[in-house]
N, CA, C and O atoms as CSV, one atom per row, in Angstrom:
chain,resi,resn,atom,element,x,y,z
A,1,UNK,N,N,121.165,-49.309,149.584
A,1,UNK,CA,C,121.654,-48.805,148.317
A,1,UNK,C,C,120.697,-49.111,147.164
A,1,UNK,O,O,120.670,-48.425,146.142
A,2,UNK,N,N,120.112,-49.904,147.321
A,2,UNK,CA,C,118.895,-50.416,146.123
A,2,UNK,C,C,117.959,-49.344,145.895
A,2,UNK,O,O,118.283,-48.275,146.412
A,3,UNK,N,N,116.747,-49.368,145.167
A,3,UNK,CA,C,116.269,-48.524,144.802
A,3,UNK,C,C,114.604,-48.865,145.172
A,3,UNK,O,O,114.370,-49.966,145.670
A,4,UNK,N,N,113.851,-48.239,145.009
A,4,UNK,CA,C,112.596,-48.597,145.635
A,4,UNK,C,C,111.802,-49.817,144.779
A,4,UNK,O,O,111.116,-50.642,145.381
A,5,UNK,N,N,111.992,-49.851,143.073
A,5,UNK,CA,C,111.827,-50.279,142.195
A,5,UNK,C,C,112.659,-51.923,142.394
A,5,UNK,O,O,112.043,-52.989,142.401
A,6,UNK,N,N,113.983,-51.802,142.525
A,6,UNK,CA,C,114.664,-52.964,142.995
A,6,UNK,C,C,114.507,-53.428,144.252
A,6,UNK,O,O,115.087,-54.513,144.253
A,7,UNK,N,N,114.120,-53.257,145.168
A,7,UNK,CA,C,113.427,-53.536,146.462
A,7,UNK,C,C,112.307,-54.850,146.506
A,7,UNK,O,O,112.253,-55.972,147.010
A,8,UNK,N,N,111.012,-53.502,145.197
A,8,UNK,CA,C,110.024,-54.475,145.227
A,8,UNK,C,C,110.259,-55.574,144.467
A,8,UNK,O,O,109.954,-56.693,144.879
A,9,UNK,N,N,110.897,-55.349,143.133
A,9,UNK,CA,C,110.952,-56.662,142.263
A,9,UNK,C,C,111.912,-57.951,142.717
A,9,UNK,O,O,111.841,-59.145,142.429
A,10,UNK,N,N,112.621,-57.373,143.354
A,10,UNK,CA,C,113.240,-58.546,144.246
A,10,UNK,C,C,112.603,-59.774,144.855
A,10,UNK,O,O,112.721,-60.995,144.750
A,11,UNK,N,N,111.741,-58.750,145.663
A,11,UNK,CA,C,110.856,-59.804,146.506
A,11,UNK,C,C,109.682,-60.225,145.713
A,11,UNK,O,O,108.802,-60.898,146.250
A,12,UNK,N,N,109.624,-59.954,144.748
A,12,UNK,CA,C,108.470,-60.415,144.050
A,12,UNK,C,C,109.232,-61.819,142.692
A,12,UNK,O,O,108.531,-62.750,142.297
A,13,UNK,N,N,110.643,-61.623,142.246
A,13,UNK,CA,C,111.316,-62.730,141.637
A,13,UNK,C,C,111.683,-63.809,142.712
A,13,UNK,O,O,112.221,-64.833,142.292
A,14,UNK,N,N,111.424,-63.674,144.202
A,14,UNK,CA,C,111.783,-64.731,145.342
A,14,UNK,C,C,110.388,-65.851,145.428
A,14,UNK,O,O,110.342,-66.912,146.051
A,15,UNK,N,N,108.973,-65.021,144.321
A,15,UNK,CA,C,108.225,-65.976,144.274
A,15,UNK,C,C,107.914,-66.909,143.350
A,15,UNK,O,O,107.111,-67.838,143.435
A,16,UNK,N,N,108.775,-66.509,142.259
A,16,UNK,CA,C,108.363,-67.086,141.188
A,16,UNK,C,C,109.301,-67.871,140.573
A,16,UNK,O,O,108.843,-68.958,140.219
A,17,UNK,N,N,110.744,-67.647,140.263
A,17,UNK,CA,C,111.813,-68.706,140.275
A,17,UNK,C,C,112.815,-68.661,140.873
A,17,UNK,O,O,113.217,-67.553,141.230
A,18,UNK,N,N,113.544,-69.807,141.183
A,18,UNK,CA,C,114.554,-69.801,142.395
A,18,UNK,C,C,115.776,-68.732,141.453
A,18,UNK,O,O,116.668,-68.037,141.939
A,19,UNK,N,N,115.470,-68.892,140.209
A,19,UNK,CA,C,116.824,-67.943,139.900
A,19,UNK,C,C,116.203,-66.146,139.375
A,19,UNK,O,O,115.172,-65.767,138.819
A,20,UNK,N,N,117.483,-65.391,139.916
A,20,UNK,CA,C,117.038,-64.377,139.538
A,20,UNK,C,C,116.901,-63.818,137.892
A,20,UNK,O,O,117.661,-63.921,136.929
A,21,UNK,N,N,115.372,-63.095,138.099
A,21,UNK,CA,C,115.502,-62.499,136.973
A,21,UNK,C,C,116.144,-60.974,136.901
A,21,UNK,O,O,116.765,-60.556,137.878
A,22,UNK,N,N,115.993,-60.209,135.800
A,22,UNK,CA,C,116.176,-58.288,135.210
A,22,UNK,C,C,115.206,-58.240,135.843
A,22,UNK,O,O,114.263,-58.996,135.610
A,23,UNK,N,N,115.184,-57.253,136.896
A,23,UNK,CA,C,114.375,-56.851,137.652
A,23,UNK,C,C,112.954,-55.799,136.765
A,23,UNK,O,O,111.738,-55.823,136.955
A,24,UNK,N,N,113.772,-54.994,135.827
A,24,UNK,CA,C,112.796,-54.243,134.964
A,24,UNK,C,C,111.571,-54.875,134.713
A,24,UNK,O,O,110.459,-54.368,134.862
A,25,UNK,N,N,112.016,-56.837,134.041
A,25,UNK,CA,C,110.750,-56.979,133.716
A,25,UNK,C,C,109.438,-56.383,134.574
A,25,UNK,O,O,108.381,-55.927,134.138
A,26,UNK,N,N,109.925,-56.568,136.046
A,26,UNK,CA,C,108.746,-55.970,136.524
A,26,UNK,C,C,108.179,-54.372,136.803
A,26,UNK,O,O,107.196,-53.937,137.403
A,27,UNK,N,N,108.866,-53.978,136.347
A,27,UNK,CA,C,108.744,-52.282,136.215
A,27,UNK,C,C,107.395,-51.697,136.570
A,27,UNK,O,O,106.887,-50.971,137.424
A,28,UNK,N,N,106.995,-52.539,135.230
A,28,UNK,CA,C,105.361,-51.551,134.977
A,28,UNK,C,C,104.305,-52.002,135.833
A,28,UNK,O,O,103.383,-51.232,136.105
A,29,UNK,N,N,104.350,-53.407,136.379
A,29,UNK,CA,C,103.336,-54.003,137.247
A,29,UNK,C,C,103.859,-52.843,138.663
A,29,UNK,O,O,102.921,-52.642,139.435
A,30,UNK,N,N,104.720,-52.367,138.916
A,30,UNK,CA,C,105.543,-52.395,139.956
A,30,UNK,C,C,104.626,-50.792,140.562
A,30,UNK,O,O,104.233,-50.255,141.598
A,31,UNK,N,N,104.673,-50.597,139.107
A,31,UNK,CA,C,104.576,-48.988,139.208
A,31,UNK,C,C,102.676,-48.792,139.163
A,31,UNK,O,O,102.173,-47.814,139.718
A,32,UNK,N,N,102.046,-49.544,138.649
A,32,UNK,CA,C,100.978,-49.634,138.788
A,32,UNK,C,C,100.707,-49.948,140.168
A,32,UNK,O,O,99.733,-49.317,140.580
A,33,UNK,N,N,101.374,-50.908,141.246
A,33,UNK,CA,C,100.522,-50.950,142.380
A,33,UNK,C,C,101.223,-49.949,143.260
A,33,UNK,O,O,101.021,-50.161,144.456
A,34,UNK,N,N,101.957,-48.965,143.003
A,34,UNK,CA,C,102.305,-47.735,144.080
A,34,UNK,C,C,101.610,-46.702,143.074
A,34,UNK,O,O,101.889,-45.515,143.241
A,35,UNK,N,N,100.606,-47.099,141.899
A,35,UNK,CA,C,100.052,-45.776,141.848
A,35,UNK,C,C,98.714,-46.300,142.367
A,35,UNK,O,O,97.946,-45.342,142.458
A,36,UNK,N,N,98.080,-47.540,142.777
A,36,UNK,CA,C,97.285,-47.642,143.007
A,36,UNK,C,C,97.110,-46.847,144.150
A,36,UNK,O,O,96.089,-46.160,144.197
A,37,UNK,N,N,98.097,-46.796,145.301
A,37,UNK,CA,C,98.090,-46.097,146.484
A,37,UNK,C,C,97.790,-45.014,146.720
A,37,UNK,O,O,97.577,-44.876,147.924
A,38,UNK,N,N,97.633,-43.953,146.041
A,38,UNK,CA,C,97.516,-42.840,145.788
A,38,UNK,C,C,97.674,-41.635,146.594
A,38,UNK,O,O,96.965,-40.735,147.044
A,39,UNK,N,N,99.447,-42.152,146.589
A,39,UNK,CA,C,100.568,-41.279,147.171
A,39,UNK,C,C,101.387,-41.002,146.903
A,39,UNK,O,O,102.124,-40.600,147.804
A,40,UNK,N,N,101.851,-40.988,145.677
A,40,UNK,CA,C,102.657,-39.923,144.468
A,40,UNK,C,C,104.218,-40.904,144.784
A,40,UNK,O,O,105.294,-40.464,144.381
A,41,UNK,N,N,104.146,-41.956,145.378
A,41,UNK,CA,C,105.181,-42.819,145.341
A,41,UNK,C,C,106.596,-42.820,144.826
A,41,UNK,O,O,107.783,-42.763,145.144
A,42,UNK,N,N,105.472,-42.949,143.528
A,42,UNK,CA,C,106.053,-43.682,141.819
A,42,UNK,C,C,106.942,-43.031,141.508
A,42,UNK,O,O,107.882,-43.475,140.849
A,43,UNK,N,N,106.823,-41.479,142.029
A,43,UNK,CA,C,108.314,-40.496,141.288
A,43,UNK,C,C,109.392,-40.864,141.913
A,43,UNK,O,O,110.390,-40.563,141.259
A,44,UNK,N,N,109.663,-41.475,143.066
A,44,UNK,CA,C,110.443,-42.139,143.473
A,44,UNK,C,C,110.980,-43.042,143.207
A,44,UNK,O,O,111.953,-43.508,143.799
A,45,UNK,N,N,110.361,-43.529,142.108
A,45,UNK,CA,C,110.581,-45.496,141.604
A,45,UNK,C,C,111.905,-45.965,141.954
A,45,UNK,O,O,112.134,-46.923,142.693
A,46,UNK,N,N,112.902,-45.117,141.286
A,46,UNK,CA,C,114.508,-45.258,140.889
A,46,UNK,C,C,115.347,-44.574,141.899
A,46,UNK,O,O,116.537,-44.306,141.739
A,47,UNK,N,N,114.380,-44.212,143.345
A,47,UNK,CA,C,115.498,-43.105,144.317
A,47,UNK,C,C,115.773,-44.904,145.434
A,47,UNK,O,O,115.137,-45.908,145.755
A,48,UNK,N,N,117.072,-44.315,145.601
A,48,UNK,CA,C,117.344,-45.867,146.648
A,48,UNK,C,C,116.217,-44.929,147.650
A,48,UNK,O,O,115.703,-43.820,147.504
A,49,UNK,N,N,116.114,-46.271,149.007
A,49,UNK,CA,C,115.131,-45.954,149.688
A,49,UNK,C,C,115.871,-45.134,150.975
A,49,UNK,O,O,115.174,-44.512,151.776
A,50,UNK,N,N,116.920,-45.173,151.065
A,50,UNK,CA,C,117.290,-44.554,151.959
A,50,UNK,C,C,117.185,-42.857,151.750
A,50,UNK,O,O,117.484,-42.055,152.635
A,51,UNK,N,N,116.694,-42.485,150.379
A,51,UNK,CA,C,116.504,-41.086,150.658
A,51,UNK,C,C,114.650,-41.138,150.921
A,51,UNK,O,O,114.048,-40.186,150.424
A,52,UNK,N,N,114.152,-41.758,151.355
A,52,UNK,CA,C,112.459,-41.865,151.337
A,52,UNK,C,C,112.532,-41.514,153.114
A,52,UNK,O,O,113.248,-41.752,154.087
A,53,UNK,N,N,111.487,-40.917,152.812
A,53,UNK,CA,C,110.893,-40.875,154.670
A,53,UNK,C,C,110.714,-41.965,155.299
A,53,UNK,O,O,110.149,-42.819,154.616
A,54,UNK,N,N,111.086,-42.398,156.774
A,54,UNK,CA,C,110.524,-43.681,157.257
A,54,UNK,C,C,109.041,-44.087,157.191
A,54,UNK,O,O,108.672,-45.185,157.609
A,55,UNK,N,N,108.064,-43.040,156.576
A,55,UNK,CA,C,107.073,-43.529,156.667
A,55,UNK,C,C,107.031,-43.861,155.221
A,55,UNK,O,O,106.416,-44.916,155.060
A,56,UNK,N,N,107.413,-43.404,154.234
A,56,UNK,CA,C,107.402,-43.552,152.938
A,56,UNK,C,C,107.830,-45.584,152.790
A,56,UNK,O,O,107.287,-46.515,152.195
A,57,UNK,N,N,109.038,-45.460,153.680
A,57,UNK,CA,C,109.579,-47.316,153.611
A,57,UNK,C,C,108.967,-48.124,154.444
A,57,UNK,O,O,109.265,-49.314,154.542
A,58,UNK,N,N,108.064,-47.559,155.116
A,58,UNK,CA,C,107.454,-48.048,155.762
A,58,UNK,C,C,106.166,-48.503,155.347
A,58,UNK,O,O,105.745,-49.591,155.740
A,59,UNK,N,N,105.442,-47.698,154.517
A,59,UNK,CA,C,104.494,-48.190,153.129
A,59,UNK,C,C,104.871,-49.245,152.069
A,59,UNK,O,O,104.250,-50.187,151.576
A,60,UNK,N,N,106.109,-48.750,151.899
A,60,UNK,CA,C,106.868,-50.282,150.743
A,60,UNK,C,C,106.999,-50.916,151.565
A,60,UNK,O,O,106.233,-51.826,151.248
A,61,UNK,N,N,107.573,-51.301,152.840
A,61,UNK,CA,C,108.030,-52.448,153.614
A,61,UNK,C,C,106.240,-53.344,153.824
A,61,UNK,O,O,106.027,-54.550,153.947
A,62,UNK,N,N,105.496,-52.494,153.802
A,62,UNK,CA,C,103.832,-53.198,153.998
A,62,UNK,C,C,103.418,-54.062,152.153
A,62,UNK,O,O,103.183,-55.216,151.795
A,63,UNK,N,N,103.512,-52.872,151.523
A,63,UNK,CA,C,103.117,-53.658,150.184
A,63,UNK,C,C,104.099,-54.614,149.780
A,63,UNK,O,O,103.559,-55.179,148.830
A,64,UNK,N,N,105.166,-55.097,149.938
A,64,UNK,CA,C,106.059,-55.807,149.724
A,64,UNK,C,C,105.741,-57.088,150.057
A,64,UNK,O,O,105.813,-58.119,149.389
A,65,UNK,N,N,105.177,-56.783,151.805
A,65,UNK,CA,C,104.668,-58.317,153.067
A,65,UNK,C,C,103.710,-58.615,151.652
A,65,UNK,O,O,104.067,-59.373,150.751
A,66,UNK,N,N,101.961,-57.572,151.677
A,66,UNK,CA,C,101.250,-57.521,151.285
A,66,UNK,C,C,101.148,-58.482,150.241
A,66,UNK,O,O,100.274,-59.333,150.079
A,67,UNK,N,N,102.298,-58.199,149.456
A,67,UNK,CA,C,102.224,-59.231,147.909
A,67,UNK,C,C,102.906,-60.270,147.840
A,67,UNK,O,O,102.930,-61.084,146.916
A,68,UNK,N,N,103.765,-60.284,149.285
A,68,UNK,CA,C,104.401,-61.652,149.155
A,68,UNK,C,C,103.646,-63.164,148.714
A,68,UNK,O,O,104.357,-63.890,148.020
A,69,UNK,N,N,102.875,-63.456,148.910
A,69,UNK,CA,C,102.139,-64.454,148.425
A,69,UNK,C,C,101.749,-65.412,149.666
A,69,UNK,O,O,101.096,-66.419,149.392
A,70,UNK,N,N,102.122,-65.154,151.088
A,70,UNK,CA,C,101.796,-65.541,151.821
A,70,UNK,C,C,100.135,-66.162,152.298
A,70,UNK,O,O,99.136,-65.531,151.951
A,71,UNK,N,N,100.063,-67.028,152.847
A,71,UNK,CA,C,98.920,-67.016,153.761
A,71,UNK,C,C,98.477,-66.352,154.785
A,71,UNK,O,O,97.312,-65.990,154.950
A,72,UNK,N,N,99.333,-66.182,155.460
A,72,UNK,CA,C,99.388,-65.383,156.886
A,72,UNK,C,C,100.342,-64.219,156.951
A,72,UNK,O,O,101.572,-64.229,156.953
A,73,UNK,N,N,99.596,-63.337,156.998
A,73,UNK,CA,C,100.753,-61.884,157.785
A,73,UNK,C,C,100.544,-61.554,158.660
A,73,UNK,O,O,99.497,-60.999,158.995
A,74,UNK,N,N,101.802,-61.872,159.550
A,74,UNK,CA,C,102.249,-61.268,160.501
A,74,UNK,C,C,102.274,-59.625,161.190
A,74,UNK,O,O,103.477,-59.425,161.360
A,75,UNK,N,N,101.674,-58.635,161.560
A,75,UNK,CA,C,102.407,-57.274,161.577
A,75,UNK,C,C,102.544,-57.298,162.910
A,75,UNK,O,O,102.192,-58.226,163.638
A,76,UNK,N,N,103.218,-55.960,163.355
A,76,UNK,CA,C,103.949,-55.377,164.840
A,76,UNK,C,C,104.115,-54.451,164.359
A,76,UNK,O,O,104.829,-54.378,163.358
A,77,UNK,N,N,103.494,-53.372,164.915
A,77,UNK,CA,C,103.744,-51.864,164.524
A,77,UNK,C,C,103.960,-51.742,163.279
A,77,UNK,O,O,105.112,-51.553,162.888
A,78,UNK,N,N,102.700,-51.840,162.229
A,78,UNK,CA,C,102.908,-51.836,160.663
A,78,UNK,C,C,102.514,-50.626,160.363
A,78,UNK,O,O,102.601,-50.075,159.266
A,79,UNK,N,N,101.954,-50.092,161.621
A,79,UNK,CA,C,101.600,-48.179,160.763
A,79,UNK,C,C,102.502,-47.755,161.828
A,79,UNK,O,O,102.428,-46.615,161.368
A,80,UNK,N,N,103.105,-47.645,162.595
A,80,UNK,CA,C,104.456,-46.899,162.939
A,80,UNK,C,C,104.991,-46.121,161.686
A,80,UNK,O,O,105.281,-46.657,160.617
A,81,UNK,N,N,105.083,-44.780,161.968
A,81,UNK,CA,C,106.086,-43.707,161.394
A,81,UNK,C,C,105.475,-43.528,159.880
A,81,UNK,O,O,106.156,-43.144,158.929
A,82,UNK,N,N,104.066,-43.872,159.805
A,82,UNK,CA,C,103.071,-43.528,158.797
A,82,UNK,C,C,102.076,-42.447,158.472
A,82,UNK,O,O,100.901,-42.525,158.831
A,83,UNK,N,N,102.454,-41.668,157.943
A,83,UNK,CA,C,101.660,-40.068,158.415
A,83,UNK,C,C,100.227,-40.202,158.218
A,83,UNK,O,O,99.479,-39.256,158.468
């Protein structure tokens, strides 16, 4: 039910304080790294993800790992259902 926009900023307020923030603050950073991609994403920002193609959530489900702040990523079939 979330939105592609609330998706990412989620996981991106899980790095920075234990309490949640307004997800907006992160809006514009948000929208800058799905235009970095340069795959027309962004018009999507505000569609929950369940109307996105599996390959479409399947690109956010990567940049999401991507920016987690991790050391190590893990993948298993990370370009599965990626056109």
């Amino acid at each position: 039910e979330m939105t592609l926009l609330e998706n990412i900023a989620l996981s991106q307020m899980r790095l920075n304080l234990p309490c949640l923030r307004f997800y907006k603050r992160y809006q514009n950073e948000i929208i800058e790294k799905i235009k970095a991609l340069k795959i027309d994403l962004e018009k999507y920002i505000n569609e929950p993800l369940a109307n996105l193609s599996g390959g479409q959530r399947q690109i956010i489900a990567t940049l999401i790992a991507i920016n987690s702040g991790g050391k190590i990523l893990l993948l298993d079939e990370h370009t599965s259902a990626l056109d």
